[in-house]
Amino acid sequence: MWGGRFASGPSAIMREINASIPFDKALWRQDIAASKAHVAMLAAQGIVSAEDAAAIAGGLDAIAGEYEANGVPENWDLEDIHMVTESRLAELIGPAAGRLHTARSRNDQVATDFKLWVRDAIDQADAGLQALQVALVTRAGEHAASIMPGFTHLQVAQPVTLGHHLMAYYEMAARDRSRFADCRARLSQCPLGSAALAGTGFPIDRDATAKALGFDAPTRNSLDGVSDRDFAIDYLMAATQTSLHLSRLAEEFIIWASQPFGFVTLPDSLSTGSSIMPQKKNPDAAELVRGHSGRIVGALTSLLVTMKGLPLAYSKDMQDDKVPVFEAAGLLTLCLAAMTGMVEGATFRTERMRAAAELGYATATDLADWLVRQANIPFREAHHITGAAVKLAESRGIALDALPLADLQAIDARITDAVFAALSVDASVASRASYGGTAPEQVKARVADARVALGLE
Ligand code: ARG
């Protein structure tokens, strides 16, 4: 297709390094849609005849049928999906096929195809995140009052509710969805018609092709139109942030499923056994979600480094934009589905969680606060008194509220019977009713808001 000025054909190495068909065949649907929009516009503008345009559109439909049934043939000599499709079109309809490439270049063609592909990937990520949110909200609603230890430094800090903990991930997913929505809004300009880099002398209608392909408008600068890959980077940034959230959730499930914690039993369907240790049930899916986030970060890094320092407009380096995006999108879909399944199928061992909060002295802050409020003791002194009470309870292996009043009074005489109401883990979480706090009534209210936002109510 560019042999006119060459005396010899490419070497085997040139063919191999140049061929993108092994991976860009994934763009075939977008490529055919963009070609159909282009040829319809060319006909409407009188640039090609209605007859040729009809033959081209019919041929493209036939090719779509072939690809659907048999896959895309991988001919390295034809380089990429654009040339593979165009050459098949020539086989099917003859010389009229040669008119399809009027007033366009593979540079604006690939930019358009790739944007369309990324737009679909955004929609898929959003659907996956929404499903995860539904699972989180559902389980959070069931466990709005289930007590667990809240951690800082992975040390027991204060009691929280499991529903509150799960809703933290709902919020992360909400931000992830808004990042993908931003990315979708920003990619809404169509590069088609930018041609090789400078635009075209043909009287094309760029608004028509932009509209036909579901974009808001054409890109405003042809150099930018063919050389912009921000949309792919934006997508990978949003995917990376999402994968970090999934990795943190996966990590928590891994810790919670360990025997010393025993907070959760993972669904059998998302666990594996060991070939040597019969007792083992391993959280492999969660570990792979944690692992795959590294590959998604890697995909972002790869494209950032590819684009850094490229002069305007198109350079062939940009052909390497696709593999990282395709890989990250596949992994993200899988990881979202795995974590959604894990949240849905987890059996939470709420009695173990409650015991860990009680024996972890998670209500020590409540005792100190009680001393400040009820006995008017300065907080620093209250902190010290409480430390002594924790030490005593710990030495006996009992919860704070299991200490007899007499023993507490031996530590500080100002402690009265009324303290016990503040020492239970239930009283502790109920007291944290500030907006966004862990009190069950707050968690229920946030779950109710979320259910409305998700369209579940
Ligand atoms: N396969 C190429 C890519 O993915 C298409 C654009 C080729 N353009 C060119 N001038 N060689 O980027």
Short mmCIF file of C-alpha atoms and ligand atoms in Angstrom, two decimals:
data_model
loop_
_atom_site.label_atom_id
_atom_site.label_comp_id
_atom_site.label_asym_id
_atom_site.label_seq_id
_atom_site.Cartn_x
_atom_site.Cartn_y
_atom_site.Cartn_z
CA MET A 1 0.00 0.00 0.00
CA TRP A 2 3.04 2.24 0.09
CA GLY A 3 5.27 0.24 -2.29
CA GLY A 4 5.34 2.93 -5.03
CA ARG A 5 8.59 4.60 -3.98
CA PHE A 6 10.45 1.46 -2.81
CA ALA A 7 12.84 -0.70 -4.82
CA SER A 8 12.61 -3.70 -2.50
CA GLY A 9 10.12 -5.03 0.02
CA PRO A 10 10.63 -5.00 3.78
CA SER A 11 12.86 -7.58 5.42
CA ALA A 12 11.36 -10.24 7.64
CA ILE A 13 12.51 -8.24 10.67
CA MET A 14 10.88 -5.07 9.35
CA ARG A 15 7.64 -6.94 8.84
CA GLU A 16 7.78 -8.39 12.33
CA ILE A 17 8.65 -5.18 14.17
CA ASN A 18 6.07 -3.23 12.18
CA ALA A 19 3.09 -5.53 12.43
CA SER A 20 0.45 -4.46 14.90
CA ILE A 21 -2.25 -6.79 13.60
CA PRO A 22 -1.58 -9.41 16.33
CA PHE A 23 -2.98 -6.94 18.87
CA ASP A 24 -4.81 -4.16 17.01
CA LYS A 25 -7.20 -6.70 15.54
CA ALA A 26 -9.07 -6.05 18.80
CA LEU A 27 -10.08 -2.73 17.21
CA TRP A 28 -11.94 -4.32 14.31
CA ARG A 29 -15.43 -3.30 15.40
CA GLN A 30 -14.40 0.30 15.95
CA ASP A 31 -12.48 0.34 12.67
CA ILE A 32 -15.48 -0.82 10.69
CA ALA A 33 -17.83 1.59 12.47
CA ALA A 34 -15.49 4.52 11.77
CA SER A 35 -15.06 3.49 8.12
CA LYS A 36 -18.81 3.28 7.65
CA ALA A 37 -19.28 6.73 9.18
CA HIS A 38 -16.50 8.08 6.97
CA VAL A 39 -17.83 6.66 3.71
CA ALA A 40 -21.39 7.77 4.44
CA MET A 41 -20.02 11.28 4.98
CA LEU A 42 -17.93 11.10 1.76
CA ALA A 43 -21.08 10.17 -0.18
CA ALA A 44 -23.19 12.89 1.47
CA GLN A 45 -20.52 15.43 0.53
CA GLY A 46 -20.36 14.19 -3.05
CA ILE A 47 -16.72 13.09 -2.63
CA VAL A 48 -17.54 9.50 -3.61
CA SER A 49 -20.57 8.33 -5.59
CA ALA A 50 -23.57 6.91 -3.82
CA GLU A 51 -23.00 3.68 -5.70
CA ASP A 52 -19.40 3.26 -4.54
CA ALA A 53 -20.36 4.23 -1.00
CA ALA A 54 -23.09 1.58 -0.95
CA ALA A 55 -20.65 -1.05 -2.25
CA ILE A 56 -18.09 -0.05 0.41
CA ALA A 57 -20.64 -0.08 3.24
CA GLY A 58 -22.00 -3.46 2.09
CA GLY A 59 -18.47 -4.84 1.88
CA LEU A 60 -17.65 -3.58 5.37
CA ASP A 61 -20.75 -5.29 6.74
CA ALA A 62 -19.75 -8.53 5.04
CA ILE A 63 -16.27 -8.27 6.55
CA ALA A 64 -17.76 -7.68 10.00
CA GLY A 65 -19.71 -10.91 9.54
CA GLU A 66 -16.53 -12.76 8.57
CA TYR A 67 -14.57 -11.41 11.55
CA GLU A 68 -17.43 -12.25 13.87
CA ALA A 69 -17.55 -15.83 12.60
CA ASN A 70 -13.87 -16.61 11.99
CA GLY A 71 -11.81 -13.93 13.72
CA VAL A 72 -9.47 -11.45 12.04
CA PRO A 73 -6.78 -12.97 9.78
CA GLU A 74 -3.29 -12.05 11.00
CA ASN A 75 -1.38 -11.10 7.88
CA TRP A 76 1.86 -9.39 8.91
CA ASP A 77 2.43 -8.08 5.40
CA LEU A 78 -0.67 -5.97 5.80
CA GLU A 79 0.62 -4.53 9.10
CA ASP A 80 -2.50 -3.57 10.92
CA ILE A 81 -6.26 -3.86 11.24
CA HIS A 82 -6.80 -0.89 8.93
CA MET A 83 -4.88 -2.47 6.05
CA VAL A 84 -6.18 -5.98 6.65
CA THR A 85 -9.75 -4.73 6.41
CA GLU A 86 -9.09 -2.49 3.42
CA SER A 87 -7.38 -5.25 1.50
CA ARG A 88 -10.22 -7.66 2.21
CA LEU A 89 -12.62 -4.98 1.02
CA ALA A 90 -10.72 -4.80 -2.28
CA GLU A 91 -11.02 -8.58 -2.65
CA LEU A 92 -14.76 -8.37 -2.06
CA ILE A 93 -15.81 -5.28 -4.05
CA GLY A 94 -12.90 -4.48 -6.36
CA PRO A 95 -11.38 -1.07 -7.15
CA ALA A 96 -14.16 0.96 -5.47
CA ALA A 97 -12.55 -0.15 -2.17
CA GLY A 98 -9.69 2.22 -2.96
CA ARG A 99 -12.02 5.21 -2.52
CA LEU A 100 -12.62 4.53 1.19
CA HIS A 101 -9.27 6.00 2.19
CA THR A 102 -10.04 9.37 0.54
CA ALA A 103 -9.57 12.31 2.92
CA ARG A 104 -8.27 10.24 5.79
CA SER A 105 -5.07 8.62 7.01
CA ARG A 106 -4.34 5.72 9.24
CA ASN A 107 -3.22 8.35 11.73
CA ASP A 108 -6.66 9.82 12.27
CA GLN A 109 -8.20 6.41 11.71
CA VAL A 110 -6.28 4.72 14.54
CA ALA A 111 -6.80 7.66 16.89
CA THR A 112 -10.55 7.43 16.25
CA ASP A 113 -10.72 3.66 16.57
CA PHE A 114 -8.73 3.70 19.78
CA LYS A 115 -10.87 6.42 21.34
CA LEU A 116 -13.98 4.41 20.54
CA TRP A 117 -12.40 1.34 22.11
CA VAL A 118 -11.38 3.23 25.26
CA ARG A 119 -14.87 4.70 25.51
CA ASP A 120 -16.32 1.18 25.63
CA ALA A 121 -13.70 0.18 28.18
CA ILE A 122 -14.75 3.12 30.36
CA ASP A 123 -18.37 1.98 30.18
CA GLN A 124 -17.32 -1.53 31.12
CA ALA A 125 -15.28 -0.28 34.08
CA ASP A 126 -18.22 1.80 35.23
CA ALA A 127 -20.56 -1.18 35.07
CA GLY A 128 -18.06 -3.29 37.01
CA LEU A 129 -17.66 -0.62 39.66
CA GLN A 130 -21.41 -0.23 39.97
CA ALA A 131 -21.80 -3.98 40.52
CA LEU A 132 -19.11 -3.81 43.21
CA GLN A 133 -20.92 -0.91 44.87
CA VAL A 134 -24.19 -2.83 44.89
CA ALA A 135 -22.45 -5.77 46.57
CA LEU A 136 -20.79 -3.50 49.14
CA VAL A 137 -23.97 -1.63 49.97
CA THR A 138 -25.92 -4.87 50.31
CA ARG A 139 -23.43 -6.41 52.73
CA ALA A 140 -23.00 -3.10 54.58
CA GLY A 141 -26.76 -2.96 55.11
CA GLU A 142 -26.69 -6.43 56.64
CA HIS A 143 -23.82 -5.46 58.93
CA ALA A 144 -24.62 -1.87 59.86
CA ALA A 145 -24.40 -2.84 63.54
CA SER A 146 -21.89 -5.71 63.42
CA ILE A 147 -18.93 -4.79 65.60
CA MET A 148 -15.35 -5.20 64.49
CA PRO A 149 -12.09 -3.62 65.55
CA GLY A 150 -11.10 -0.55 63.56
CA PHE A 151 -7.34 -0.42 63.02
CA THR A 152 -4.62 2.14 62.74
CA HIS A 153 -1.09 0.81 62.15
CA LEU A 154 -2.96 -2.53 61.89
CA GLN A 155 -3.27 -2.30 65.68
CA VAL A 156 -6.72 -2.37 67.24
CA ALA A 157 -7.76 1.27 67.59
CA GLN A 158 -11.47 1.80 68.21
CA PRO A 159 -14.50 -0.35 67.50
CA VAL A 160 -16.24 0.28 64.19
CA THR A 161 -18.99 -1.54 62.41
CA LEU A 162 -18.34 -3.89 59.52
CA GLY A 163 -20.93 -1.96 57.52
CA HIS A 164 -18.93 1.21 58.06
CA HIS A 165 -15.75 -0.51 56.92
CA LEU A 166 -17.40 -1.85 53.76
CA MET A 167 -18.91 1.54 52.98
CA ALA A 168 -15.41 3.03 52.94
CA TYR A 169 -14.83 0.96 49.79
CA TYR A 170 -18.15 2.14 48.39
CA GLU A 171 -16.82 5.70 48.61
CA MET A 172 -13.59 4.72 46.84
CA ALA A 173 -15.62 3.12 44.06
CA ALA A 174 -17.75 6.28 43.80
CA ARG A 175 -14.61 8.36 43.24
CA ASP A 176 -13.34 5.83 40.73
CA ARG A 177 -16.58 6.10 38.78
CA SER A 178 -16.35 9.86 38.74
CA ARG A 179 -12.79 9.65 37.42
CA PHE A 180 -13.95 7.38 34.58
CA ALA A 181 -16.84 9.77 33.88
CA ASP A 182 -14.38 12.69 33.64
CA CYS A 183 -12.25 10.69 31.29
CA ARG A 184 -15.26 9.87 29.12
CA ALA A 185 -16.33 13.52 28.95
CA ARG A 186 -12.83 14.59 27.96
CA LEU A 187 -12.50 12.08 25.12
CA SER A 188 -15.68 13.30 23.47
CA GLN A 189 -14.01 14.93 20.45
CA CYS A 190 -13.56 12.95 17.26
CA PRO A 191 -10.14 12.96 15.53
CA LEU A 192 -11.48 11.59 12.22
CA GLY A 193 -10.80 14.09 9.41
CA SER A 194 -7.53 15.28 10.95
CA ALA A 195 -6.08 13.10 8.18
CA ALA A 196 -2.31 12.50 8.34
CA LEU A 197 -1.62 15.56 10.48
CA ALA A 198 -2.64 18.73 8.65
CA GLY A 199 -6.30 18.18 7.78
CA THR A 200 -7.46 17.62 4.21
CA GLY A 201 -8.30 19.58 1.08
CA PHE A 202 -11.47 17.54 0.49
CA PRO A 203 -14.74 19.19 1.52
CA ILE A 204 -15.43 16.77 4.37
CA ASP A 205 -18.04 17.23 7.09
CA ARG A 206 -16.34 16.48 10.38
CA ASP A 207 -19.42 17.28 12.44
CA ALA A 208 -21.29 14.51 10.63
CA THR A 209 -18.70 11.81 11.34
CA ALA A 210 -18.26 12.98 14.92
CA LYS A 211 -22.00 12.75 15.48
CA ALA A 212 -22.36 9.40 13.72
CA LEU A 213 -19.74 7.93 16.05
CA GLY A 214 -21.33 9.34 19.20
CA PHE A 215 -18.82 12.12 19.84
CA ASP A 216 -19.88 15.63 20.85
CA ALA A 217 -17.72 17.43 18.29
CA PRO A 218 -14.66 17.07 16.06
CA THR A 219 -11.20 17.75 17.53
CA ARG A 220 -10.21 21.38 16.93
CA ASN A 221 -6.59 20.91 15.90
CA SER A 222 -5.51 18.24 13.44
CA LEU A 223 -1.97 17.91 14.84
CA ASP A 224 -3.41 17.33 18.29
CA GLY A 225 -6.13 15.09 16.85
CA VAL A 226 -3.65 12.51 15.54
CA SER A 227 -1.03 12.78 18.28
CA ASP A 228 -3.20 12.95 21.40
CA ARG A 229 -3.17 9.85 23.57
CA ASP A 230 -4.20 11.67 26.76
CA PHE A 231 -7.47 9.78 26.70
CA ALA A 232 -5.63 6.46 26.97
CA ILE A 233 -3.44 7.80 29.77
CA ASP A 234 -6.50 9.23 31.55
CA TYR A 235 -8.13 5.83 31.28
CA LEU A 236 -5.06 4.05 32.64
CA MET A 237 -4.80 6.53 35.50
CA ALA A 238 -8.41 5.88 36.45
CA ALA A 239 -7.85 2.13 36.03
CA THR A 240 -4.72 2.31 38.17
CA GLN A 241 -6.49 4.15 40.97
CA THR A 242 -9.34 1.64 40.85
CA SER A 243 -6.91 -1.27 40.92
CA LEU A 244 -5.17 0.20 43.97
CA HIS A 245 -8.52 0.28 45.75
CA LEU A 246 -9.24 -3.30 44.71
CA SER A 247 -5.79 -4.32 45.89
CA ARG A 248 -6.38 -2.78 49.32
CA LEU A 249 -9.72 -4.54 49.62
CA ALA A 250 -8.11 -7.80 48.49
CA GLU A 251 -5.37 -7.34 51.07
CA GLU A 252 -7.94 -6.91 53.83
CA PHE A 253 -9.72 -10.08 52.79
CA ILE A 254 -6.40 -11.93 52.79
CA ILE A 255 -5.62 -10.74 56.32
CA TRP A 256 -9.17 -11.35 57.55
CA ALA A 257 -9.17 -14.88 56.11
CA SER A 258 -5.94 -15.85 57.91
CA GLN A 259 -6.48 -18.20 60.86
CA PRO A 260 -5.26 -15.81 63.60
CA PHE A 261 -7.80 -13.23 62.40
CA GLY A 262 -10.57 -15.54 61.27
CA PHE A 263 -12.84 -12.61 60.43
CA VAL A 264 -14.07 -14.03 57.16
CA THR A 265 -14.56 -17.30 55.33
CA LEU A 266 -14.03 -16.70 51.65
CA PRO A 267 -16.38 -18.32 49.18
CA ASP A 268 -15.10 -21.72 47.98
CA SER A 269 -15.75 -20.55 44.43
CA LEU A 270 -13.03 -17.91 44.77
CA SER A 271 -10.49 -19.94 46.76
CA THR A 272 -8.09 -22.75 45.98
CA GLY A 273 -6.63 -25.68 47.89
CA SER A 274 -3.05 -26.85 48.31
CA SER A 275 -1.70 -29.93 46.54
CA ILE A 276 0.30 -30.86 49.63
CA MET A 277 -1.45 -29.41 52.70
CA PRO A 278 -4.99 -30.77 52.86
CA GLN A 279 -6.18 -28.22 55.43
CA LYS A 280 -5.34 -25.22 53.25
CA LYS A 281 -7.87 -22.89 51.67
CA ASN A 282 -5.95 -20.16 49.95
CA PRO A 283 -7.20 -16.70 48.98
CA ASP A 284 -5.58 -16.93 45.53
CA ALA A 285 -8.15 -14.75 43.78
CA ALA A 286 -7.60 -11.94 46.28
CA GLU A 287 -3.83 -12.36 46.00
CA LEU A 288 -4.06 -12.15 42.22
CA VAL A 289 -6.16 -9.00 42.43
CA ARG A 290 -3.39 -7.57 44.63
CA GLY A 291 -0.80 -8.81 42.15
CA HIS A 292 -2.62 -7.63 39.03
CA SER A 293 -2.71 -4.08 40.36
CA GLY A 294 1.06 -4.10 39.82
CA ARG A 295 0.55 -4.97 36.17
CA ILE A 296 -2.02 -2.19 35.77
CA VAL A 297 0.40 0.32 37.32
CA GLY A 298 2.96 -1.08 34.87
CA ALA A 299 0.62 -0.48 31.92
CA LEU A 300 0.23 3.17 32.93
CA THR A 301 3.97 3.56 33.36
CA SER A 302 4.57 1.97 29.97
CA LEU A 303 2.31 4.39 28.11
CA LEU A 304 3.58 7.42 30.03
CA VAL A 305 7.14 6.59 29.05
CA THR A 306 6.15 5.85 25.44
CA MET A 307 4.51 9.26 25.04
CA LYS A 308 7.08 11.28 26.91
CA GLY A 309 9.19 13.35 24.52
CA LEU A 310 7.40 12.44 21.27
CA PRO A 311 7.38 15.37 18.85
CA LEU A 312 4.17 16.25 17.01
CA ALA A 313 2.46 14.68 15.28
CA TYR A 314 2.29 10.89 14.78
CA SER A 315 5.31 8.69 15.51
CA LYS A 316 5.29 4.94 15.21
CA ASP A 317 6.14 4.61 18.90
CA MET A 318 2.46 5.38 19.39
CA GLN A 319 1.55 1.98 17.97
CA ASP A 320 2.72 0.70 21.36
CA ASP A 321 -0.17 2.52 23.04
CA LYS A 322 -2.58 -0.36 22.61
CA VAL A 323 -1.09 -3.38 24.35
CA PRO A 324 -0.90 -1.77 27.81
CA VAL A 325 -4.44 -0.42 27.52
CA PHE A 326 -5.85 -3.73 26.32
CA GLU A 327 -4.03 -5.63 29.03
CA ALA A 328 -5.05 -3.26 31.80
CA ALA A 329 -8.68 -3.25 30.68
CA GLY A 330 -8.85 -7.04 30.67
CA LEU A 331 -7.26 -7.27 34.10
CA LEU A 332 -9.47 -4.56 35.53
CA THR A 333 -12.66 -6.27 34.38
CA LEU A 334 -11.47 -9.53 35.89
CA CYS A 335 -10.39 -7.96 39.19
CA LEU A 336 -13.67 -6.08 39.57
CA ALA A 337 -15.64 -9.27 38.98
CA ALA A 338 -13.46 -11.21 41.45
CA MET A 339 -13.81 -8.65 44.23
CA THR A 340 -17.54 -8.29 43.63
CA GLY A 341 -17.91 -12.06 43.95
CA MET A 342 -15.80 -12.04 47.08
CA VAL A 343 -17.86 -9.34 48.76
CA GLU A 344 -21.11 -11.08 47.76
CA GLY A 345 -19.97 -14.54 48.85
CA ALA A 346 -17.95 -13.80 51.99
CA THR A 347 -19.17 -15.28 55.26
CA PHE A 348 -18.33 -12.69 57.88
CA ARG A 349 -17.52 -14.23 61.27
CA THR A 350 -19.01 -11.45 63.30
CA GLU A 351 -18.51 -13.18 66.66
CA ARG A 352 -14.75 -13.34 66.00
CA MET A 353 -14.71 -9.70 64.95
CA ARG A 354 -16.57 -8.62 68.09
CA ALA A 355 -14.25 -10.65 70.33
CA ALA A 356 -11.22 -9.08 68.66
CA ALA A 357 -12.63 -5.61 69.36
CA GLU A 358 -13.37 -6.49 72.98
CA LEU A 359 -10.05 -8.17 73.78
CA GLY A 360 -8.15 -5.58 71.78
CA TYR A 361 -9.28 -2.89 74.29
CA ALA A 362 -10.83 -0.93 71.49
CA THR A 363 -12.93 1.07 73.97
CA ALA A 364 -9.96 2.44 75.92
CA THR A 365 -10.54 5.87 74.35
CA ASP A 366 -14.15 5.69 75.55
CA LEU A 367 -12.98 5.11 79.13
CA ALA A 368 -10.61 8.07 78.93
CA ASP A 369 -13.35 10.26 77.39
CA TRP A 370 -15.75 9.17 80.19
CA LEU A 371 -13.22 10.19 82.84
CA VAL A 372 -12.90 13.60 81.19
CA ARG A 373 -16.62 14.14 80.84
CA GLN A 374 -18.04 12.53 83.99
CA ALA A 375 -15.19 13.03 86.47
CA ASN A 376 -13.75 16.27 85.03
CA ILE A 377 -10.26 14.77 84.83
CA PRO A 378 -7.77 16.36 82.37
CA PHE A 379 -7.43 14.16 79.27
CA ARG A 380 -3.71 13.43 79.78
CA GLU A 381 -4.41 12.12 83.28
CA ALA A 382 -7.43 10.18 82.06
CA HIS A 383 -5.20 8.61 79.38
CA HIS A 384 -2.80 7.46 82.11
CA ILE A 385 -5.57 6.00 84.33
CA THR A 386 -7.02 4.18 81.34
CA GLY A 387 -3.62 2.73 80.48
CA ALA A 388 -3.48 1.18 83.96
CA ALA A 389 -6.95 -0.31 83.51
CA VAL A 390 -5.97 -1.82 80.13
CA LYS A 391 -2.83 -3.27 81.66
CA LEU A 392 -4.84 -4.93 84.42
CA ALA A 393 -7.48 -6.34 82.05
CA GLU A 394 -4.77 -7.59 79.70
CA SER A 395 -2.96 -9.38 82.54
CA ARG A 396 -6.18 -11.25 83.27
CA GLY A 397 -7.05 -11.85 79.61
CA ILE A 398 -10.45 -10.17 79.93
CA ALA A 399 -12.27 -7.29 78.27
CA LEU A 400 -12.25 -3.81 79.86
CA ASP A 401 -15.91 -3.96 80.80
CA ALA A 402 -15.31 -7.33 82.52
CA LEU A 403 -13.13 -5.69 85.17
CA PRO A 404 -14.98 -5.50 88.53
CA LEU A 405 -15.84 -1.99 89.66
CA ALA A 406 -13.72 -2.43 92.79
CA ASP A 407 -10.63 -3.06 90.71
CA LEU A 408 -11.32 0.01 88.57
CA GLN A 409 -11.84 2.10 91.70
CA ALA A 410 -8.54 0.84 93.06
CA ILE A 411 -6.93 2.46 90.02
CA ASP A 412 -8.94 5.67 90.41
CA ALA A 413 -11.56 6.25 93.03
CA ARG A 414 -13.56 8.65 90.89
CA ILE A 415 -14.72 5.79 88.63
CA THR A 416 -18.35 4.82 89.27
CA ASP A 417 -20.75 2.12 88.19
CA ALA A 418 -21.96 4.37 85.35
CA VAL A 419 -18.70 3.80 83.49
CA PHE A 420 -19.82 0.39 82.26
CA ALA A 421 -22.36 1.93 79.93
CA ALA A 422 -19.47 3.58 78.07
CA LEU A 423 -17.17 0.57 78.02
CA SER A 424 -19.07 -1.85 75.85
CA VAL A 425 -18.16 -1.95 72.17
CA ASP A 426 -21.82 -1.36 71.28
CA ALA A 427 -21.98 1.79 73.39
CA SER A 428 -18.73 2.93 71.84
CA VAL A 429 -19.87 2.68 68.23
CA ALA A 430 -23.31 4.09 69.07
CA SER A 431 -21.65 7.17 70.54
CA ARG A 432 -19.76 7.97 67.33
CA ALA A 433 -22.79 9.44 65.62
CA SER A 434 -21.11 12.43 64.01
CA TYR A 435 -21.84 12.73 60.28
CA GLY A 436 -19.87 10.01 58.51
CA GLY A 437 -19.11 8.26 61.82
CA THR A 438 -19.40 4.57 62.61
CA ALA A 439 -22.63 4.63 64.67
CA PRO A 440 -25.10 2.11 63.22
CA GLU A 441 -27.68 4.87 62.64
CA GLN A 442 -25.09 6.78 60.59
CA VAL A 443 -24.09 3.70 58.63
CA LYS A 444 -27.75 2.93 57.91
CA ALA A 445 -28.28 6.48 56.68
CA ARG A 446 -25.23 6.32 54.39
CA VAL A 447 -26.37 2.93 53.07
CA ALA A 448 -29.80 4.40 52.38
CA ASP A 449 -28.23 7.36 50.49
CA ALA A 450 -26.06 4.97 48.51
CA ARG A 451 -29.00 2.77 47.60
CA VAL A 452 -30.80 5.81 46.20
CA ALA A 453 -27.66 6.90 44.31
CA LEU A 454 -27.39 3.42 42.80
CA GLY A 455 -31.04 3.43 41.77
CA LEU A 456 -31.83 0.52 44.09
CA GLU A 457 -34.65 2.40 45.82
N1 ARG B 1 -0.83 0.60 13.14
C1 ARG B 1 -0.61 1.99 13.33
C2 ARG B 1 -0.79 2.35 14.81
O1 ARG B 1 -1.29 1.55 15.54
C3 ARG B 1 -1.59 2.79 12.53
C4 ARG B 1 -1.07 4.13 12.08
C5 ARG B 1 -0.03 3.98 11.08
N2 ARG B 1 0.37 5.23 10.54
C6 ARG B 1 1.54 5.39 9.93
N3 ARG B 1 1.79 6.56 9.52
N4 ARG B 1 2.37 4.42 9.78
O2 ARG B 1 -0.40 3.40 15.29
#
